[in-house]
Amino acid sequence: MKILSIAEYTIMENIRSKIFSILGLFILIMIGSSLVFSSLSPSTEARVITDIGLACTEIFTLMTGIFAAVNLILQEIENRTIYLLMTRPLRRWEYIVGRYLGVVVVLCFNIIMMLSMLMLLLKLTTHWLVDPMFIWSAVTIFFKLIIIVAVALTASLVFTSSITAMAFSFLVWIIGHFSSELKIMAEKVSAPVAKIMLYLLYYMVPNFQILNLKDKLNIPEGMPLDVLSLVLTYGVVYAAIVLISGAMVFAKKEF
Amino acid sequence: MKGYGWGILSIIVLGAVLFALQTTIENRYIYPFPPLSTMKYMEDNPYLELGGLFFGLRSLAADIVWVQTLQYYGGPAEKETEEEHLRHEHENIHDSDHTAYQKLYPLCARAIWLDPYFMPGYNIGSAAIGFVQERYDEAARLLQEGVVWNYNPGSVHYWRMNYALAALGYEKVKDYKKALSILEQIIDPADSPLILVRILANTYEKNGDYARAFKMWQFIGNKFPEAAEYAKKKMSKLAKNLSP
């Protein structure tokens, strides 16, 4: 119950901070760029609109997620409102989990809204039919975000500087997408130390490439459902590990 | 969570689960894209390729390169400089001298490197390079790559690319009758982009079948307003051959 109360408080806080105004920007950019690009390439209109829409959904929610997660606790520390919360019968890990869930719910709502707008745009401009892979690709965007929000939240506790924490989260995002290449490099490199380092990095950074279903929409075989369920489990387990680490850091913090 | 003990234990257990999950996924699902080391033709703006790779936006980057390709092919036909010619020759990417639209193959190759499942890159790209620009080997290379990446004997796309390869071969040796017998099977004028229907019309003409070429240009004029003017010119030229 305490976790849910903290989550609810986080959601309300995000609404008050006008985080949803990013939806307006999303609509403008998505519709504008989709129409321009699809008119330049009429034979691939539906594909272009889908790609731009999903990319915008991911980028906008990524920015919103990282910004919200990094500032959640740092602002409370800066404003000293955290002292008030710490005097309550609330365990520190409950506070972290509640804050995290609040951001995740806000992002989930954002994704649903953006996806609905994208589907409406596709329906109005092309003879598009709902493709299950399209829905799954949106689900995997959400799972990528639950990882990066956990990373951003933990980074904000470790670095205690919002800029550093944001930069670190973006770096993790980039390396995470490069993970398949990391493995190829690790396999090819002959120096044992470099090999170990690359493999270590490969297993430590989140593998966003396996969660990147939006790039695989055109592959006829798609991704088998059993693999997809493993991939989604991977996302949850990774986020849980990072969140536990964050809770451990927060538990030792002195206010 | 009392102290660090439970936390560390949870991380170890979940870490093992994560490792097991990742290795199982790797065993069951092969990364379906060409690795970075195979990237070619970076002279223009490799940041699209790198951006696509680093931000997980390969498909969108392929779309942008494809739009660039269409813009380039829709623009004036330039000829490559001596320096570009030497470099392309060194990279073995063209088989005729200093012809127009030399960047067409590199651009198509970039789009399909980013997304090897992008069919217009193979179909429209090879049609423009092979049937229009008459650089058959480049077009064949593009299609061969498509056949390798999209190997699926049960797929229409796969057979269409194989048929297109055969048609290219016949076109190269100027056996237009056989080329047509294949092109008619893979190009449905009602459902194909302009460039493919034009290729069909031109091949009818090359084969001396002026009546069908005339009909096809008539169809093009009606279906594609942007080509109506050109279709009229072609029809008046063909009408001279048709008249007794």
mmCIF file of N, CA, C and O in Angstrom, chain A residues 79-111:
data_model
loop_
_atom_site.group_PDB
_atom_site.id
_atom_site.type_symbol
_atom_site.label_atom_id
_atom_site.label_comp_id
_atom_site.label_asym_id
_atom_site.label_seq_id
_atom_site.Cartn_x
_atom_site.Cartn_y
_atom_site.Cartn_z
ATOM 1 N N ASN A 79 15.255 19.949 -2.500
ATOM 2 C CA ASN A 79 14.181 20.712 -1.842
ATOM 3 C C ASN A 79 14.029 20.355 -0.356
ATOM 4 O O ASN A 79 13.195 20.927 0.338
ATOM 5 N N ARG A 80 14.757 19.323 0.029
ATOM 6 C CA ARG A 80 14.743 18.809 1.413
ATOM 7 C C ARG A 80 13.387 18.211 1.825
ATOM 8 O O ARG A 80 13.122 18.004 2.995
ATOM 9 N N THR A 81 12.535 17.940 0.856
ATOM 10 C CA THR A 81 11.254 17.311 1.189
ATOM 11 C C THR A 81 11.450 15.848 1.551
ATOM 12 O O THR A 81 10.576 15.231 2.151
ATOM 13 N N ILE A 82 12.606 15.314 1.156
ATOM 14 C CA ILE A 82 12.877 13.903 1.447
ATOM 15 C C ILE A 82 12.976 13.645 2.958
ATOM 16 O O ILE A 82 12.617 12.575 3.438
ATOM 17 N N TYR A 83 13.416 14.680 3.713
ATOM 18 C CA TYR A 83 13.543 14.526 5.163
ATOM 19 C C TYR A 83 12.184 14.229 5.797
ATOM 20 O O TYR A 83 12.071 13.410 6.708
ATOM 21 N N LEU A 84 11.191 14.902 5.247
ATOM 22 C CA LEU A 84 9.832 14.719 5.736
ATOM 23 C C LEU A 84 9.369 13.274 5.508
ATOM 24 O O LEU A 84 8.772 12.647 6.387
ATOM 25 N N LEU A 85 9.680 12.795 4.308
ATOM 26 C CA LEU A 85 9.272 11.418 3.959
ATOM 27 C C LEU A 85 10.000 10.379 4.804
ATOM 28 O O LEU A 85 9.420 9.373 5.201
ATOM 29 N N MET A 86 11.266 10.661 5.081
ATOM 30 C CA MET A 86 12.072 9.697 5.834
ATOM 31 C C MET A 86 11.667 9.586 7.297
ATOM 32 O O MET A 86 11.996 8.618 7.972
ATOM 33 N N THR A 87 10.926 10.592 7.766
ATOM 34 C CA THR A 87 10.466 10.529 9.158
ATOM 35 C C THR A 87 9.227 9.628 9.298
ATOM 36 O O THR A 87 8.854 9.233 10.382
ATOM 37 N N ARG A 88 8.615 9.310 8.129
ATOM 38 C CA ARG A 88 7.408 8.466 8.142
ATOM 39 C C ARG A 88 7.814 6.989 8.277
ATOM 40 O O ARG A 88 8.948 6.607 7.971
ATOM 41 N N PRO A 89 6.858 6.136 8.678
ATOM 42 C CA PRO A 89 7.169 4.699 8.746
ATOM 43 C C PRO A 89 7.217 4.092 7.350
ATOM 44 O O PRO A 89 6.336 3.331 6.943
ATOM 45 N N LEU A 90 8.210 4.469 6.629
ATOM 46 C CA LEU A 90 8.337 4.039 5.220
ATOM 47 C C LEU A 90 9.753 3.511 5.011
ATOM 48 O O LEU A 90 10.727 4.208 5.317
ATOM 49 N N ARG A 91 9.833 2.257 4.518
ATOM 50 C CA ARG A 91 11.174 1.728 4.291
ATOM 51 C C ARG A 91 11.749 2.341 3.019
ATOM 52 O O ARG A 91 10.988 2.630 2.080
ATOM 53 N N ARG A 92 13.048 2.470 2.997
ATOM 54 C CA ARG A 92 13.676 3.176 1.870
ATOM 55 C C ARG A 92 13.449 2.470 0.537
ATOM 56 O O ARG A 92 13.241 3.107 -0.487
ATOM 57 N N TRP A 93 13.504 1.138 0.551
ATOM 58 C CA TRP A 93 13.304 0.418 -0.715
ATOM 59 C C TRP A 93 11.878 0.585 -1.218
ATOM 60 O O TRP A 93 11.622 0.609 -2.417
ATOM 61 N N GLU A 94 10.926 0.744 -0.276
ATOM 62 C CA GLU A 94 9.532 0.963 -0.680
ATOM 63 C C GLU A 94 9.402 2.309 -1.393
ATOM 64 O O GLU A 94 8.674 2.440 -2.383
ATOM 65 N N TYR A 95 10.133 3.262 -0.885
ATOM 66 C CA TYR A 95 10.114 4.601 -1.492
ATOM 67 C C TYR A 95 10.661 4.536 -2.931
ATOM 68 O O TYR A 95 10.045 5.066 -3.865
ATOM 69 N N ILE A 96 11.789 3.822 -3.107
ATOM 70 C CA ILE A 96 12.413 3.702 -4.438
ATOM 71 C C ILE A 96 11.474 2.972 -5.402
ATOM 72 O O ILE A 96 11.234 3.433 -6.523
ATOM 73 N N VAL A 97 10.935 1.849 -4.942
ATOM 74 C CA VAL A 97 10.046 1.054 -5.816
ATOM 75 C C VAL A 97 8.796 1.863 -6.176
ATOM 76 O O VAL A 97 8.356 1.866 -7.338
ATOM 77 N N GLY A 98 8.231 2.565 -5.208
ATOM 78 C CA GLY A 98 7.047 3.376 -5.460
ATOM 79 C C GLY A 98 7.309 4.468 -6.477
ATOM 80 O O GLY A 98 6.534 4.671 -7.410
ATOM 81 N N ARG A 99 8.450 5.153 -6.297
ATOM 82 C CA ARG A 99 8.831 6.218 -7.234
ATOM 83 C C ARG A 99 9.010 5.651 -8.643
ATOM 84 O O ARG A 99 8.535 6.217 -9.625
ATOM 85 N N TYR A 100 9.685 4.507 -8.708
ATOM 86 C CA TYR A 100 9.958 3.851 -9.994
ATOM 87 C C TYR A 100 8.640 3.465 -10.682
ATOM 88 O O TYR A 100 8.437 3.759 -11.859
ATOM 89 N N LEU A 101 7.748 2.833 -9.921
ATOM 90 C CA LEU A 101 6.465 2.406 -10.506
ATOM 91 C C LEU A 101 5.658 3.591 -11.017
ATOM 92 O O LEU A 101 5.005 3.501 -12.059
ATOM 93 N N GLY A 102 5.729 4.692 -10.308
ATOM 94 C CA GLY A 102 5.019 5.900 -10.732
ATOM 95 C C GLY A 102 5.476 6.362 -12.103
ATOM 96 O O GLY A 102 4.661 6.622 -13.001
ATOM 97 N N VAL A 103 6.796 6.413 -12.297
ATOM 98 C CA VAL A 103 7.336 6.849 -13.600
ATOM 99 C C VAL A 103 6.949 5.837 -14.682
ATOM 100 O O VAL A 103 6.558 6.216 -15.791
ATOM 101 N N VAL A 104 7.045 4.552 -14.347
ATOM 102 C CA VAL A 104 6.732 3.506 -15.337
ATOM 103 C C VAL A 104 5.265 3.611 -15.788
ATOM 104 O O VAL A 104 4.971 3.489 -16.974
ATOM 105 N N VAL A 105 4.366 3.876 -14.846
ATOM 106 C CA VAL A 105 2.940 4.013 -15.206
ATOM 107 C C VAL A 105 2.741 5.216 -16.127
ATOM 108 O O VAL A 105 2.029 5.133 -17.133
ATOM 109 N N VAL A 106 3.404 6.322 -15.803
ATOM 110 C CA VAL A 106 3.286 7.527 -16.645
ATOM 111 C C VAL A 106 3.789 7.226 -18.058
ATOM 112 O O VAL A 106 3.159 7.576 -19.062
ATOM 113 N N LEU A 107 4.930 6.518 -18.143
ATOM 114 C CA LEU A 107 5.495 6.193 -19.459
ATOM 115 C C LEU A 107 4.579 5.238 -20.228
ATOM 116 O O LEU A 107 4.420 5.370 -21.446
ATOM 117 N N CYS A 108 3.995 4.300 -19.512
ATOM 118 C CA CYS A 108 3.081 3.346 -20.143
ATOM 119 C C CYS A 108 1.894 4.095 -20.756
ATOM 120 O O CYS A 108 1.508 3.838 -21.899
ATOM 121 N N PHE A 109 1.361 5.044 -19.997
ATOM 122 C CA PHE A 109 0.248 5.848 -20.496
ATOM 123 C C PHE A 109 0.690 6.644 -21.738
ATOM 124 O O PHE A 109 -0.029 6.714 -22.728
ATOM 125 N N ASN A 110 1.889 7.220 -21.665
ATOM 126 C CA ASN A 110 2.418 7.978 -22.805
ATOM 127 C C ASN A 110 2.521 7.096 -24.052
ATOM 128 O O ASN A 110 2.147 7.508 -25.145
ATOM 129 N N ILE A 111 3.059 5.895 -23.870
ATOM 130 C CA ILE A 111 3.219 4.989 -25.016
ATOM 131 C C ILE A 111 1.864 4.629 -25.609
ATOM 132 O O ILE A 111 1.686 4.645 -26.835
#
